[in-house]
Coordinates of C-alpha atoms in Angstrom, one line a residue:
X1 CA 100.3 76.9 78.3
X2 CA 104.1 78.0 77.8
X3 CA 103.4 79.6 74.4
X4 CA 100.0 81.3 75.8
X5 CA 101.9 82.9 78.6
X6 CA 104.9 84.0 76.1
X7 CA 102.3 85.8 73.8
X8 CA 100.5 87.4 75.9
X9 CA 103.3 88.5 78.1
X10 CA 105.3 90.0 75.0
X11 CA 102.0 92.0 73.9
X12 CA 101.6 93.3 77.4
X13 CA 105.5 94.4 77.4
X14 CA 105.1 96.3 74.3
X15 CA 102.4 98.6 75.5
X16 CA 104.1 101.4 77.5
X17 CA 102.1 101.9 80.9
X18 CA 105.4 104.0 82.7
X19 CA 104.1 105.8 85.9
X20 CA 105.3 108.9 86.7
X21 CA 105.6 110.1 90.7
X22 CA 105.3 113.6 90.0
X23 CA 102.1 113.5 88.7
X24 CA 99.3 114.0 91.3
X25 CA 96.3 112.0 89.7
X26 CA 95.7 108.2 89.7
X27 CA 96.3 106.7 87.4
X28 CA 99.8 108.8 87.6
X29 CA 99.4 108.5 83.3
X30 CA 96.8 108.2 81.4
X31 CA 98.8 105.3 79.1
X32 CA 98.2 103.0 81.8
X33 CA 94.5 102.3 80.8
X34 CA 96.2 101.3 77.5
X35 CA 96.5 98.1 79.0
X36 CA 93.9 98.2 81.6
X37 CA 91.4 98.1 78.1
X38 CA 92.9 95.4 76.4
X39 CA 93.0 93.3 79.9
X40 CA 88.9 94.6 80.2
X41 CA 88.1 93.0 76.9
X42 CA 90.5 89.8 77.9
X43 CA 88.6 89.1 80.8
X44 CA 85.3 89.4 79.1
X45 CA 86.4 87.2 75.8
X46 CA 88.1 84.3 78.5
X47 CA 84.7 84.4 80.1
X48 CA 85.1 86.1 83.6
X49 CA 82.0 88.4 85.2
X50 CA 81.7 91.0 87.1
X51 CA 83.8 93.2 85.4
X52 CA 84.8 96.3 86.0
X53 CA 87.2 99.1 85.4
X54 CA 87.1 102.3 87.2
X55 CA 87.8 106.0 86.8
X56 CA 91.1 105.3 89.0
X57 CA 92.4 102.7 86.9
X58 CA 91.3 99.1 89.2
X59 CA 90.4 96.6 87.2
X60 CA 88.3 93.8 88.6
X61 CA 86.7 90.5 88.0
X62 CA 85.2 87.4 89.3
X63 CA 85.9 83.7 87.9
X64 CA 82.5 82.2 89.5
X65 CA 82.9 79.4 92.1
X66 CA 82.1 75.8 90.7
X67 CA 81.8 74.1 93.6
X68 CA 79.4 73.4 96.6
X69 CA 81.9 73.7 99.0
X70 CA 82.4 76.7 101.9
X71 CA 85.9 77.9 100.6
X72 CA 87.4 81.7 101.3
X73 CA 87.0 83.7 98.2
X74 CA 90.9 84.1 96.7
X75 CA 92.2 87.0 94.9
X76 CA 95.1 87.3 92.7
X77 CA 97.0 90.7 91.9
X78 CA 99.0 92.4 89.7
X79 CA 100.1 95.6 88.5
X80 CA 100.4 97.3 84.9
X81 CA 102.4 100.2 85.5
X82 CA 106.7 99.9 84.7
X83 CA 108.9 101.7 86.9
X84 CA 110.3 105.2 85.8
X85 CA 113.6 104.4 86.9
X86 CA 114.3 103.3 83.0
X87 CA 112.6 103.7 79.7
X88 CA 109.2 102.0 79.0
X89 CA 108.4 103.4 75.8
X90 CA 109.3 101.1 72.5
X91 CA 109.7 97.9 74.3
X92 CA 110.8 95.6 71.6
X93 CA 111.0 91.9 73.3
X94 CA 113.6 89.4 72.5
X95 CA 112.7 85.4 72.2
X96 CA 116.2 83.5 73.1
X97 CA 114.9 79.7 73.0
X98 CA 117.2 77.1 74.4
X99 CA 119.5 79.7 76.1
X100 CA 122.8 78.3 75.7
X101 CA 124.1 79.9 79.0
X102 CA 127.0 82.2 77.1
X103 CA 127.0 86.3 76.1
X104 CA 123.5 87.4 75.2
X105 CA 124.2 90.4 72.5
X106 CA 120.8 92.7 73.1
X107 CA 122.0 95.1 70.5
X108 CA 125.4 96.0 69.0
X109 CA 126.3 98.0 71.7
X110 CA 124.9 96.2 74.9
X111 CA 125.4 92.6 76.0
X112 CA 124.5 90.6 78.7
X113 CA 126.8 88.5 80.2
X114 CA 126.9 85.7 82.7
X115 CA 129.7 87.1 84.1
X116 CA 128.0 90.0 85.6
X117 CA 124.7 88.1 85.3
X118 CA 125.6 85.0 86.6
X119 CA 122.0 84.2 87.8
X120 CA 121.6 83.6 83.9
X121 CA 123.5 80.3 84.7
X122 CA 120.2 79.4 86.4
X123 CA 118.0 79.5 82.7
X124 CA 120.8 77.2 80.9
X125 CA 117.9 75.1 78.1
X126 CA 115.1 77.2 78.3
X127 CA 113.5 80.0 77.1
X128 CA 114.1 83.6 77.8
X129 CA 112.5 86.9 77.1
X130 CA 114.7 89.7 77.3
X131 CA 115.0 93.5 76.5
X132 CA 117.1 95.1 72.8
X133 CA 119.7 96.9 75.3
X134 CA 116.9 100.3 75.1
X135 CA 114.5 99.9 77.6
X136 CA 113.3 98.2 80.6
X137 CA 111.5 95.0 79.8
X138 CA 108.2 95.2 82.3
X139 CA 108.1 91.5 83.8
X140 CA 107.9 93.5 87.0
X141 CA 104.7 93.2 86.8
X142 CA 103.5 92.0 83.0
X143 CA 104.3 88.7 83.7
X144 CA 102.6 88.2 86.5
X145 CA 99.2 89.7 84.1
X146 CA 100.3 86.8 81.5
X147 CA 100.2 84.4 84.0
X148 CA 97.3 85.6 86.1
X149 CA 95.3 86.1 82.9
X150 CA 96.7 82.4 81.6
X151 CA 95.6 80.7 84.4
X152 CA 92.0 82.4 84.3
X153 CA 91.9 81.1 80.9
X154 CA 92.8 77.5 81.9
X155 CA 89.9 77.5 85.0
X156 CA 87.5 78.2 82.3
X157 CA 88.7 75.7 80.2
X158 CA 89.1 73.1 82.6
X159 CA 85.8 73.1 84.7
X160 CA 87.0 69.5 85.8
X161 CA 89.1 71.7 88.3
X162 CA 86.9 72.5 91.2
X163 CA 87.5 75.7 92.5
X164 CA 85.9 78.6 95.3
X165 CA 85.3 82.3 93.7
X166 CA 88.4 84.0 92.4
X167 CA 88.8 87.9 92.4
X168 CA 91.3 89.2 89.9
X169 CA 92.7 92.6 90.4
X170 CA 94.9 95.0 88.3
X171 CA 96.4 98.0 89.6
X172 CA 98.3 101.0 88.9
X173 CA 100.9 103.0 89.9
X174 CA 102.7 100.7 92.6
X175 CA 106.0 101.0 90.8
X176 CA 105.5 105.1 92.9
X177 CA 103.8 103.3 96.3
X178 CA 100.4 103.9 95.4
X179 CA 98.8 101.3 94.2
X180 CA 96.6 100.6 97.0
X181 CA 96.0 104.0 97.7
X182 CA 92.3 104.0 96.0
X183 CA 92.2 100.4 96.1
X184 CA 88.5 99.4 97.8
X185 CA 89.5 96.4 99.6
X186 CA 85.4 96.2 100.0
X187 CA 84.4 96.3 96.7
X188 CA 87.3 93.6 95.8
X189 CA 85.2 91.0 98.4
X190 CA 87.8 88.3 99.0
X191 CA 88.7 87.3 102.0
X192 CA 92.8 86.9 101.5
X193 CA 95.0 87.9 98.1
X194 CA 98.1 87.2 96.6
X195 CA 100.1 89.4 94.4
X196 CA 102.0 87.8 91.8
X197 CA 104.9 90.2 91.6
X198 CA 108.2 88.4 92.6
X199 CA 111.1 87.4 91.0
X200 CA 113.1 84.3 90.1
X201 CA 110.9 80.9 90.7
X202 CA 110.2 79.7 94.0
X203 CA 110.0 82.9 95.8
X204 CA 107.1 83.1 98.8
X205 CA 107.2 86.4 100.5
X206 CA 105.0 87.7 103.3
X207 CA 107.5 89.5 105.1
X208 CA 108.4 93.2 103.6
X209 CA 109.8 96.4 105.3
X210 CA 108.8 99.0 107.3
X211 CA 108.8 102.3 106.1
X212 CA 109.1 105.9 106.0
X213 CA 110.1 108.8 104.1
X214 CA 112.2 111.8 105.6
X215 CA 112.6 115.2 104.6
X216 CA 114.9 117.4 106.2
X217 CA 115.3 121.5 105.1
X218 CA 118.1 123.6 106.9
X219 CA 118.3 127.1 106.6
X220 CA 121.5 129.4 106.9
X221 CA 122.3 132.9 105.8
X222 CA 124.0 134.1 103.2
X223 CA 126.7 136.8 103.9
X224 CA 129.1 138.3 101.1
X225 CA 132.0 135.2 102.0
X226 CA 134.7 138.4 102.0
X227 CA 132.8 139.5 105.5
X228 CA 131.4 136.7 106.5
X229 CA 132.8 136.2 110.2
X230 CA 130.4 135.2 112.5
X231 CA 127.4 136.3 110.3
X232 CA 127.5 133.5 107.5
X233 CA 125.2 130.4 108.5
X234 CA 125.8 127.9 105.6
X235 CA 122.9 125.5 105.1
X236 CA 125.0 123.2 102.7
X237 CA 127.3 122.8 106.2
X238 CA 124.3 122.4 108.6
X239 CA 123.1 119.4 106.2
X240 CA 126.5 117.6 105.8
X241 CA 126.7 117.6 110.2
X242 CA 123.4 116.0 109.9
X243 CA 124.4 113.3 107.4
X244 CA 127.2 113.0 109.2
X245 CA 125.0 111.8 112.3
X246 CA 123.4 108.9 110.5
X247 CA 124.9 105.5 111.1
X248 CA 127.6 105.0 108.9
X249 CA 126.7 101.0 108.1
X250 CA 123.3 101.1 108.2
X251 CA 123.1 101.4 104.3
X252 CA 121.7 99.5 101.7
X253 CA 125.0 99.1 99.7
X254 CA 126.2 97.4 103.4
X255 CA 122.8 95.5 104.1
X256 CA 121.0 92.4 103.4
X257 CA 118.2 89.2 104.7
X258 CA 116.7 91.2 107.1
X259 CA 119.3 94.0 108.1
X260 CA 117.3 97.6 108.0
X261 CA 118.8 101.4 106.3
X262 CA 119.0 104.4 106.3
X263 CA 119.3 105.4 102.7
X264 CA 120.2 109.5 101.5
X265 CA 118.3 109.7 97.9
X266 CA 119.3 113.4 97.1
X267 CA 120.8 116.1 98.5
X268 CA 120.5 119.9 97.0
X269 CA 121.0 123.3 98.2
X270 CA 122.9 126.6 98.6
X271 CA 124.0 128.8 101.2
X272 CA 120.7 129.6 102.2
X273 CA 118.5 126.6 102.4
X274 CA 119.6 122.8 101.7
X275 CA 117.7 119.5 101.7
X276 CA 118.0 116.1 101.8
X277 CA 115.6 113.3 101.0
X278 CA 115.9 110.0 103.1
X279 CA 113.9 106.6 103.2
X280 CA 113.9 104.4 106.5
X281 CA 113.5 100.8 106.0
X282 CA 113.5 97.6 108.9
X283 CA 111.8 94.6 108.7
X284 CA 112.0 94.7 112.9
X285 CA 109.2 97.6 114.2
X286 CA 110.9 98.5 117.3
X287 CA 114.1 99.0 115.1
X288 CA 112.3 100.9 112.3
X289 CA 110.9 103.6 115.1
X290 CA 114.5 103.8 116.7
X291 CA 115.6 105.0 113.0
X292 CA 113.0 107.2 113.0
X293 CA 113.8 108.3 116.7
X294 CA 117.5 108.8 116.1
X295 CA 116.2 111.1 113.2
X296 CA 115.2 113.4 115.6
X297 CA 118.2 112.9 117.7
X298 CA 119.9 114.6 115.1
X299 CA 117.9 117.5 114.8
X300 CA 118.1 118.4 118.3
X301 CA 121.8 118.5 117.9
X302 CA 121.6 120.4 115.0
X303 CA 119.2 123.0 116.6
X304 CA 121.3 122.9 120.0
X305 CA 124.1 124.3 117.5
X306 CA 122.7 126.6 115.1
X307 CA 118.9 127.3 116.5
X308 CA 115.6 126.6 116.7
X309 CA 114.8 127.4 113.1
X310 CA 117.9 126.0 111.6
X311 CA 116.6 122.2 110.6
X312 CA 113.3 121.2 109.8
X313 CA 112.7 117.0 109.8
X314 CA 109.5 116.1 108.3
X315 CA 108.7 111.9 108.9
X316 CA 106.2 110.2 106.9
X317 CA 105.6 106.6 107.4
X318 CA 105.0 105.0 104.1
X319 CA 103.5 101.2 105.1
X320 CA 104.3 98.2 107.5
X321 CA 106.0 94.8 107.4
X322 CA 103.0 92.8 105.8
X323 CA 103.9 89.9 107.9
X324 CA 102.6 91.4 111.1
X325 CA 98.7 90.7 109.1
X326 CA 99.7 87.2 107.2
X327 CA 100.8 85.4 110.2
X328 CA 97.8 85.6 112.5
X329 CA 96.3 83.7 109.0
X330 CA 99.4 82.0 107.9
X331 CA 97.3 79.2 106.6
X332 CA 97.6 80.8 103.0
X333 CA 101.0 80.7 103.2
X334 CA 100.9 77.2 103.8
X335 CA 99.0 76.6 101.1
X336 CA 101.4 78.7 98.3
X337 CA 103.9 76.3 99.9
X338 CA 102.2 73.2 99.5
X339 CA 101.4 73.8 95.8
X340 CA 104.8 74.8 95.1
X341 CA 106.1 71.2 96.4
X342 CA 103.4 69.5 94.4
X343 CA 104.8 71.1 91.3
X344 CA 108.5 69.9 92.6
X345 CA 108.9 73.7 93.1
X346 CA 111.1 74.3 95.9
X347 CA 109.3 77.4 98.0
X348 CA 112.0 79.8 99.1
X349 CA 110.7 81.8 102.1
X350 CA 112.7 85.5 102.4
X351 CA 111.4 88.6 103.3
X352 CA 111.2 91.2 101.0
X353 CA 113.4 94.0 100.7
X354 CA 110.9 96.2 99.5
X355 CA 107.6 96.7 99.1
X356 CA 105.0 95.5 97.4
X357 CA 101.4 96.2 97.4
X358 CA 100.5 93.7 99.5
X359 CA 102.6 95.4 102.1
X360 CA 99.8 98.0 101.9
X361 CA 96.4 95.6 101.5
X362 CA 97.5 93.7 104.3
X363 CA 96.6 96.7 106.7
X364 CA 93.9 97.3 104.8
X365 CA 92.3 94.1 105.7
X366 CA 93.5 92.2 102.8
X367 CA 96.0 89.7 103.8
X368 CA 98.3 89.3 101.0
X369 CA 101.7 87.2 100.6
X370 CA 103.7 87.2 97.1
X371 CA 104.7 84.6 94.7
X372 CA 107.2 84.6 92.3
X373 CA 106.3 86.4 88.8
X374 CA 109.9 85.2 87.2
X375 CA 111.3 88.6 86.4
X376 CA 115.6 89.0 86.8
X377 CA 117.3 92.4 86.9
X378 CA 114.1 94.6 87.0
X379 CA 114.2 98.2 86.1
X380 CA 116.3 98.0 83.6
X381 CA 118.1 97.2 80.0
X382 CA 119.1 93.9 81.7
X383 CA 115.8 92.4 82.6
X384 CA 114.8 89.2 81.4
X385 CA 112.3 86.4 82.5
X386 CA 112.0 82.8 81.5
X387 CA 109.0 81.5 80.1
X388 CA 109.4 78.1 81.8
X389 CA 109.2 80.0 85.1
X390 CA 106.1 82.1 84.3
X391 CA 104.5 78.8 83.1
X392 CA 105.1 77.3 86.4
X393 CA 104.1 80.5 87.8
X394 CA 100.9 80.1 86.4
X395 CA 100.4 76.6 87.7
X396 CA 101.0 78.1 90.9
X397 CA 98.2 80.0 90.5
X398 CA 96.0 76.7 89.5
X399 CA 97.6 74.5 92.3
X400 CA 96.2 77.1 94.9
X401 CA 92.6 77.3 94.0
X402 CA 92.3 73.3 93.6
X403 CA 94.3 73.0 97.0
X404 CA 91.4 75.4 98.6
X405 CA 88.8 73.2 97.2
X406 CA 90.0 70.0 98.1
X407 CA 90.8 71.3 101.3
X408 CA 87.5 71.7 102.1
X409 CA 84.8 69.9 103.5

């Protein structure tokens, strides 16, 4: 199973499937069906049915119950696109086996070191897979397709293992927020998910942010600065007072477990016109609207100051803490948990400080918790993953479909 899950992971990795958040279509690029083909005629040479791929880049598929038992139809998740925080194109995978736990030399100019890196301390005797110093490596999320696709493999294989109907699902675009935007929760059929999209082994998430996105324009007026008294209005001014409103602490760089921010992405402008981009995050809802709120605190001091017209703030909320749908079932939680003991696993329960597209399913009437995929350092030259993790990753995936079945009656 290891080897399985190294191949096909390092085939995945090498096919370049970056989205692109400017782009208005869905799939964001075309390159993502790249992948979402080979994964087609995976499925199909494995032995799953009901495939299907659609113009929007979901990829579905059904591994048939074998079983007479009533059991919930389970999906599993994961997404094909790479973030485009980094370079995805030319991925050229490294094999390290029996890590020794010193310097890892990706290239001749870049190395990875424990002493920056010291979760590589963690991987000491086994295998890793890790970037050539150029480009990201895409175990967010191509191991979690290895090990989805593995396990699918090792159902068929192993009918022994009695099992309900499991949906597989692979998405684009969630490295930009949408992939559940033309995701048809219907049309997938099962009754809960999980995405397999986390990061070092053990990880169980189904709590994730709140969030929102936040534009704010100001407007001033530009005057010749050599008679500018009392005429000048300078927008670049207007937006530093507002920044200067926003909780000094509340940052990610000063944040962490479940501790919310308010976090500036750009700032631009000129005399005339300035704006700032912002993202609101808190696990807490009544805390996530009181950022929102104290947004608009801001711009009414703003306006008070320099007029009506002066500050425009534009609020989008973005998706919910997931947890607020998985707990009312938290039964599939349970389970995730229980398979991870019997695998001497121990389940580390954290919220997210993220989001994930399960964030988004869940409100869409797809309850659906994460479990760790085995990726470190994601979104860039430093990533790496450990094949020993995705293979237990992948008996995850087993351990949950038996569990449902013998569960049973």
């Amino acid at each position: 199973m290891k080897e399985k899950v190294i191949d096909r992971f390092i085939r995945y990795a090498k096919i370049d499937t970056q989205s692109n958040p400017e782009s208005s279509t869905t799939p964001s690029t075309e390159k993502q069906f790249d992948l979402l083909n080979v994964l087609k005629d995976e499925l199909s040479e494995i032995g799953l049915t009901e495939i299907s791929l659609n113009e929007n880049g979901y990829l579905f598929a059904t591994l048939p119950s074998n079983t007479d038992k009533k059991i919930p139809t389970i999906g599993f998740l994961a997404h094909v696109d790479t973030s485009p925080d980094f370079s995805g194109a030319n991925v050229n995978p490294q094999r390290i086996d029996n890590y020794d736990g010193g310097d890892i030399q990706l290239n001749d100019d870049v190395v990875m070191s424990p002493t920056y890196f010291p979760n590589l301390k963690n991987y000491v005797g086994q295998t890793l897979i890790t970037t050539d110093g150029t480009t990201l490596l895409g175990a967010d999320d191509k191991a979690g397709i290895a090990e989805i696709m593995t396990a699918m493999e090792y159902l068929v294989a192993h009918p022994e293992i009695k099992h309900g109907k499991i949906r597989v699902a692979f998405t684009p675009d969630e490295e930009i927020g949408r992939g559940p935007h033309k995701f048809d929760v219907k049309a997938f059929g099962a009754d809960f998910a999980y995405t397999m999209d986390g990061g070092p082994l053990g990880e169980l998430q189904f709590e994730s942010f709140n969030a929102a996105g936040v534009k704010v324009t100001t407007r001033g007026t530009s005057v010749h600065p050599g008679s500018a008294k009392n005429k000048m209005i300078n927008a670049i001014t207007m937006a530093i007072k507002f920044q200067n409103g926003m909780p000094a602490d509340a940052v990610p760089e000063k944040t962490e477990g479940y501790e919310g921010f308010i976090h500036l992405m750009s700032f631009n402008g000129n005399i005339e016109e300035a704006k700032l981009s912002y993202i609101i995050r808190d696990h807490d809802r009544e805390k996530f609207e009181a950022k929102k709120a104290h947004f608009l605190e801001v711009e009414k001091m703003v306006k008070d100051k320099y007029g009506e017209n002066a500050i425009t703030v534009e609020i989008e909320d973005q998706y919910y803490n997931m947890g607020e749908k998985i707990k009312p079932v938290k039964e599939i939680v349970d389970i995730a948990y229980i398979a991870m003991e019997n695998l001497d696993i121990d389940p580390i329960i954290e919220p997210i400080r993220g989001g994930t597209d399960g964030s988004q399913l869940s409100y869409m009437g797809l309850p659906t918790p994460n479990i760790f995929a085995g990726g470190e350092n994601m979104h860039g030259k430093f990533e790496f993953v450990s094949a020993e993790t995705m293979e237990k990753a992948t008996k995850v995936i087993i351990e949950i479909v038996r569990l449902f079945e013998a569960q049973a009656k």
